[in-house]
Amino acid sequence: MILLAAIFGVMEARLAWVQLGGGGRSENAVAGLSKQAYLQHSDPLELDSGRGQFVDRDGRPLTGRTIRALAAYPTGGMPRGSDNQLQVLADTLGANAQQLGAWLDGIREPLVWKKGKTGTVVALTETQERQIGALGLTGVAVVPYIDRYGAEQGSGPALQAIGYTAQDPARLTKLYKKELASGKAKTTDPIGEAGLELSLDRLIRGVGRTYAVATTDGARRPLAGIGLRVSGPANPHYPLQVRTTIDADVQRAAEAALKKHGIKEGAVVVLDVEHADILGMVSLPAFDPAQIGMSGTDERNHALIAVPPGSVFKTVTLAAALEAGVTTLDETFRCTGAYGRYGLSCWLHGGHGVLTVKEAYAQSCNVVFAALAERLDPALLAETADKLGLGRQIGWQIGSFVDGKPLRLLEEEQPGAIFASPVAGKDGGVRTGTGIGQRDVRVTPLQAANMVVTLLHGGRVQAPRIAMEIRYADGGLLANMPVRGAPSEFGSIKPATAAALREAMRAVVTEGTAEQALGSNEWPLAGKSGTAELAGKRPALNDQWFVGYGPAKGRPRYAVSVLLENRTAGVRNAAPAVFGDIMDALRLMDRAEAEPQARSSGTPKGETAKR
């Protein structure tokens, strides 16, 4: 008895010592013990993971919409209410009463009400919230819920550029061993799997979750009169906010243009010419962050996947030929429709006849550009592509960010390629195929749009960015992503070459392949169309391209690339029409922005529109 009394005395002393903060325990540790003890007698529902949120360039949310959601907690066998009350709840939600009842009866942990197959949390109206509150049901409440990827995320469909999170314990354990060991992370935490969620994951993970907690007795029955308590981290700096370069209006305009033309697969990139900022980045098929891998969706960002560019690459071939001095825009060729070697022919049956290099670019003549490619050293062709930002990753990156580690904003960007190997271009057939954008040439829509920006900057390659700053929740600045260049190791093309290429791109619209689709647009436009043949298992399909800028006179504002994938071979290229619709929308946006400024400055509206 003396021995037992001594043992119990030591245990009681130890318990008191721990609770009073003995052994060097910090106040945070004691608070953690108190929190754990509290949670043992409660049911917590996670309202917010604490992860940083994304907004567009004007501060409009792209993720993290706060909604009022229906929450249900286990009742420990207590009835929630009468059958009539549950029927009223179902009617209020627009749900099937039997399905709702089965969901409530089957709850073993706190949950929020979601739409059946979509898995989207249902946002309640003020009227619905009042009706539900008046029912007084046990274990049912309306809570403020952070819906990270709601149906109204940004501009409609979820953005592959933003990406998604998922539970990935193996990768989380590999990346965050120290955080797991210290208790700052759990293997069940969401981790960025794609897009900015992936590239910025280490910076936006947050410092703690926010819960709506229902206090219960030992049988997990809600204690009457206590209600719900919302608890979360007290740090005013979190969650962080990432300000992207995306413009939600531009994003919507690009999506609308693709929808208008019935496009199911492809990508659009809209860049601001001044800084090469990504204003819009659309990828189809769309995806659902809550159901990755669902049939008919694709979480991959097609704007960052390198594919054959077709005749768009003739821009590089022309630049290389002009730089090498082996041609001029005025040199004449004769196209009979067949090149005479390598089985290469022109797309126009019977050929274009006699035409200049400028006209050959406007009409996208394969024969002329195959001949130009054979005049070039393959190394020069590859180097010129590099000078224009092709065949390499050009997205914004830095060797040491605010945390001292490297950062690449567009993690999934593929570098693309010009030749399959350094010696491949020595073969004339390979070189001619490369010169017209076939063979092993691969380019991403982002690189194609940025090539246009490079030409508008006289040959200087910019590094497109999709985020510009990260701020604390209280508005303080954590980090900036300033405008950066992406120069080639081989230098730049000459400003005169860039000017010649812009002249040729304008001819594509005024007298070439895009005249019918774009010649009557209110903004003067310039660009290059392309059709890439897909070899292998898809010989009956083509990828259709158009890259260009506008307005082509005065001060250009936007560079746009349009890729329409897996189109039936032989059908008309719809990419110029999509490009034109996007440019029309951008023109109207610019006019809408200019009119209030004109009124405030006293400038006549007509004068503003002219400018």
mmCIF file of C-alpha atoms in Angstrom, residues 33-160:
data_model
loop_
_atom_site.group_PDB
_atom_site.id
_atom_site.type_symbol
_atom_site.label_atom_id
_atom_site.label_comp_id
_atom_site.label_asym_id
_atom_site.label_seq_id
_atom_site.Cartn_x
_atom_site.Cartn_y
_atom_site.Cartn_z
ATOM 1 C CA LEU A 33 -2.605 20.255 -24.585
ATOM 2 C CA SER A 34 -5.647 22.283 -23.632
ATOM 3 C CA LYS A 35 -6.832 22.307 -27.221
ATOM 4 C CA GLN A 36 -6.425 18.539 -27.549
ATOM 5 C CA ALA A 37 -8.361 18.005 -24.316
ATOM 6 C CA TYR A 38 -11.088 20.297 -25.595
ATOM 7 C CA LEU A 39 -11.301 18.546 -28.970
ATOM 8 C CA GLN A 40 -11.728 15.178 -27.220
ATOM 9 C CA HIS A 41 -15.166 16.429 -26.152
ATOM 10 C CA SER A 42 -16.159 18.129 -29.415
ATOM 11 C CA ASP A 43 -16.767 17.571 -33.116
ATOM 12 C CA PRO A 44 -14.684 19.948 -35.251
ATOM 13 C CA LEU A 45 -15.666 20.767 -38.873
ATOM 14 C CA GLU A 46 -12.901 22.295 -40.974
ATOM 15 C CA LEU A 47 -14.068 25.555 -42.523
ATOM 16 C CA ASP A 48 -10.743 26.690 -43.948
ATOM 17 C CA SER A 49 -7.395 24.916 -44.339
ATOM 18 C CA GLY A 50 -5.532 28.187 -43.802
ATOM 19 C CA ARG A 51 -3.950 27.854 -47.237
ATOM 20 C CA GLY A 52 -3.200 31.068 -49.132
ATOM 21 C CA GLN A 53 -5.750 32.277 -51.669
ATOM 22 C CA PHE A 54 -5.423 33.589 -55.236
ATOM 23 C CA VAL A 55 -6.899 36.783 -56.677
ATOM 24 C CA ASP A 56 -6.752 38.292 -60.156
ATOM 25 C CA ARG A 57 -4.759 41.425 -60.994
ATOM 26 C CA ASP A 58 -7.636 43.632 -59.741
ATOM 27 C CA GLY A 59 -8.115 41.728 -56.484
ATOM 28 C CA ARG A 60 -11.097 39.636 -57.572
ATOM 29 C CA PRO A 61 -11.034 36.154 -55.987
ATOM 30 C CA LEU A 62 -9.945 33.204 -58.099
ATOM 31 C CA THR A 63 -10.125 30.840 -55.120
ATOM 32 C CA GLY A 64 -11.491 30.926 -51.597
ATOM 33 C CA ARG A 65 -15.046 32.164 -52.021
ATOM 34 C CA THR A 66 -16.756 32.389 -48.604
ATOM 35 C CA ILE A 67 -20.225 30.890 -48.724
ATOM 36 C CA ARG A 68 -22.911 29.973 -46.221
ATOM 37 C CA ALA A 69 -23.116 26.186 -46.148
ATOM 38 C CA LEU A 70 -25.249 23.583 -44.378
ATOM 39 C CA ALA A 71 -23.235 21.667 -41.795
ATOM 40 C CA ALA A 72 -24.351 18.499 -40.024
ATOM 41 C CA TYR A 73 -22.777 16.908 -36.937
ATOM 42 C CA PRO A 74 -23.176 13.416 -35.411
ATOM 43 C CA THR A 75 -25.918 13.364 -32.769
ATOM 44 C CA GLY A 76 -24.952 10.270 -30.829
ATOM 45 C CA GLY A 77 -28.321 8.702 -31.544
ATOM 46 C CA MET A 78 -30.407 11.765 -30.643
ATOM 47 C CA PRO A 79 -33.219 12.509 -33.125
ATOM 48 C CA ARG A 80 -32.604 15.600 -35.234
ATOM 49 C CA GLY A 81 -36.245 16.567 -35.435
ATOM 50 C CA SER A 82 -39.640 15.455 -36.706
ATOM 51 C CA ASP A 83 -40.280 13.970 -40.125
ATOM 52 C CA ASN A 84 -42.094 17.161 -41.044
ATOM 53 C CA GLN A 85 -39.078 19.292 -40.113
ATOM 54 C CA LEU A 86 -36.763 17.106 -42.190
ATOM 55 C CA GLN A 87 -39.162 17.381 -45.142
ATOM 56 C CA VAL A 88 -39.079 21.178 -44.823
ATOM 57 C CA LEU A 89 -35.263 21.051 -44.737
ATOM 58 C CA ALA A 90 -35.221 18.948 -47.907
ATOM 59 C CA ASP A 91 -37.643 21.335 -49.631
ATOM 60 C CA THR A 92 -35.515 24.304 -48.598
ATOM 61 C CA LEU A 93 -32.416 22.693 -50.097
ATOM 62 C CA GLY A 94 -34.228 21.444 -53.183
ATOM 63 C CA ALA A 95 -33.140 17.922 -52.248
ATOM 64 C CA ASN A 96 -34.764 14.515 -52.107
ATOM 65 C CA ALA A 97 -36.016 13.940 -48.558
ATOM 66 C CA GLN A 98 -35.006 10.263 -48.469
ATOM 67 C CA GLN A 99 -31.496 10.978 -49.761
ATOM 68 C CA LEU A 100 -31.058 13.837 -47.306
ATOM 69 C CA GLY A 101 -32.312 11.678 -44.430
ATOM 70 C CA ALA A 102 -29.932 8.862 -45.349
ATOM 71 C CA TRP A 103 -27.047 11.348 -45.485
ATOM 72 C CA LEU A 104 -27.888 12.760 -42.052
ATOM 73 C CA ASP A 105 -28.310 9.285 -40.523
ATOM 74 C CA GLY A 106 -25.009 8.076 -41.945
ATOM 75 C CA ILE A 107 -22.845 10.927 -40.665
ATOM 76 C CA ARG A 108 -19.963 9.766 -38.471
ATOM 77 C CA GLU A 109 -18.027 13.041 -38.593
ATOM 78 C CA PRO A 110 -19.044 16.655 -39.315
ATOM 79 C CA LEU A 111 -19.788 17.279 -43.006
ATOM 80 C CA VAL A 112 -21.155 19.993 -45.282
ATOM 81 C CA TRP A 113 -23.968 19.405 -47.772
ATOM 82 C CA LYS A 114 -22.763 18.956 -51.369
ATOM 83 C CA LYS A 115 -24.379 18.399 -54.729
ATOM 84 C CA GLY A 116 -24.599 14.721 -55.630
ATOM 85 C CA LYS A 117 -22.206 13.828 -58.436
ATOM 86 C CA THR A 118 -20.307 17.123 -58.686
ATOM 87 C CA GLY A 119 -19.206 17.175 -55.064
ATOM 88 C CA THR A 120 -19.645 20.967 -55.007
ATOM 89 C CA VAL A 121 -20.560 22.519 -51.665
ATOM 90 C CA VAL A 122 -24.024 24.079 -51.904
ATOM 91 C CA ALA A 123 -24.075 27.840 -51.282
ATOM 92 C CA LEU A 124 -27.160 28.913 -49.352
ATOM 93 C CA THR A 125 -29.085 32.137 -49.830
ATOM 94 C CA GLU A 126 -30.077 34.389 -46.940
ATOM 95 C CA THR A 127 -33.656 33.140 -47.249
ATOM 96 C CA GLN A 128 -32.556 29.498 -47.055
ATOM 97 C CA GLU A 129 -30.382 30.269 -44.038
ATOM 98 C CA ARG A 130 -33.288 31.876 -42.161
ATOM 99 C CA GLN A 131 -35.593 28.969 -42.991
ATOM 100 C CA ILE A 132 -33.064 26.391 -41.782
ATOM 101 C CA GLY A 133 -32.351 28.342 -38.595
ATOM 102 C CA ALA A 134 -36.059 28.501 -37.780
ATOM 103 C CA LEU A 135 -36.353 24.685 -37.864
ATOM 104 C CA GLY A 136 -34.156 24.238 -34.758
ATOM 105 C CA LEU A 137 -32.853 20.832 -35.851
ATOM 106 C CA THR A 138 -30.351 19.025 -33.628
ATOM 107 C CA GLY A 139 -26.804 18.874 -35.017
ATOM 108 C CA VAL A 140 -27.633 21.007 -38.060
ATOM 109 C CA ALA A 141 -26.303 24.522 -38.574
ATOM 110 C CA VAL A 142 -25.335 27.046 -41.253
ATOM 111 C CA VAL A 143 -21.629 27.926 -41.211
ATOM 112 C CA PRO A 144 -19.268 30.271 -43.119
ATOM 113 C CA TYR A 145 -17.363 27.874 -45.384
ATOM 114 C CA ILE A 146 -14.353 28.647 -47.565
ATOM 115 C CA ASP A 147 -15.147 27.031 -50.924
ATOM 116 C CA ARG A 148 -11.707 26.952 -52.551
ATOM 117 C CA TYR A 149 -12.789 25.755 -55.988
ATOM 118 C CA GLY A 150 -16.424 26.757 -56.240
ATOM 119 C CA ALA A 151 -18.508 26.859 -59.396
ATOM 120 C CA GLU A 152 -17.795 30.593 -59.628
ATOM 121 C CA GLN A 153 -14.020 30.284 -59.262
ATOM 122 C CA GLY A 154 -12.565 33.219 -61.137
ATOM 123 C CA SER A 155 -14.289 33.118 -64.486
ATOM 124 C CA GLY A 156 -16.281 29.910 -64.477
ATOM 125 C CA PRO A 157 -14.416 26.658 -65.071
ATOM 126 C CA ALA A 158 -11.512 25.969 -62.735
ATOM 127 C CA LEU A 159 -8.231 27.307 -64.054
ATOM 128 C CA GLN A 160 -5.461 24.827 -64.818
#
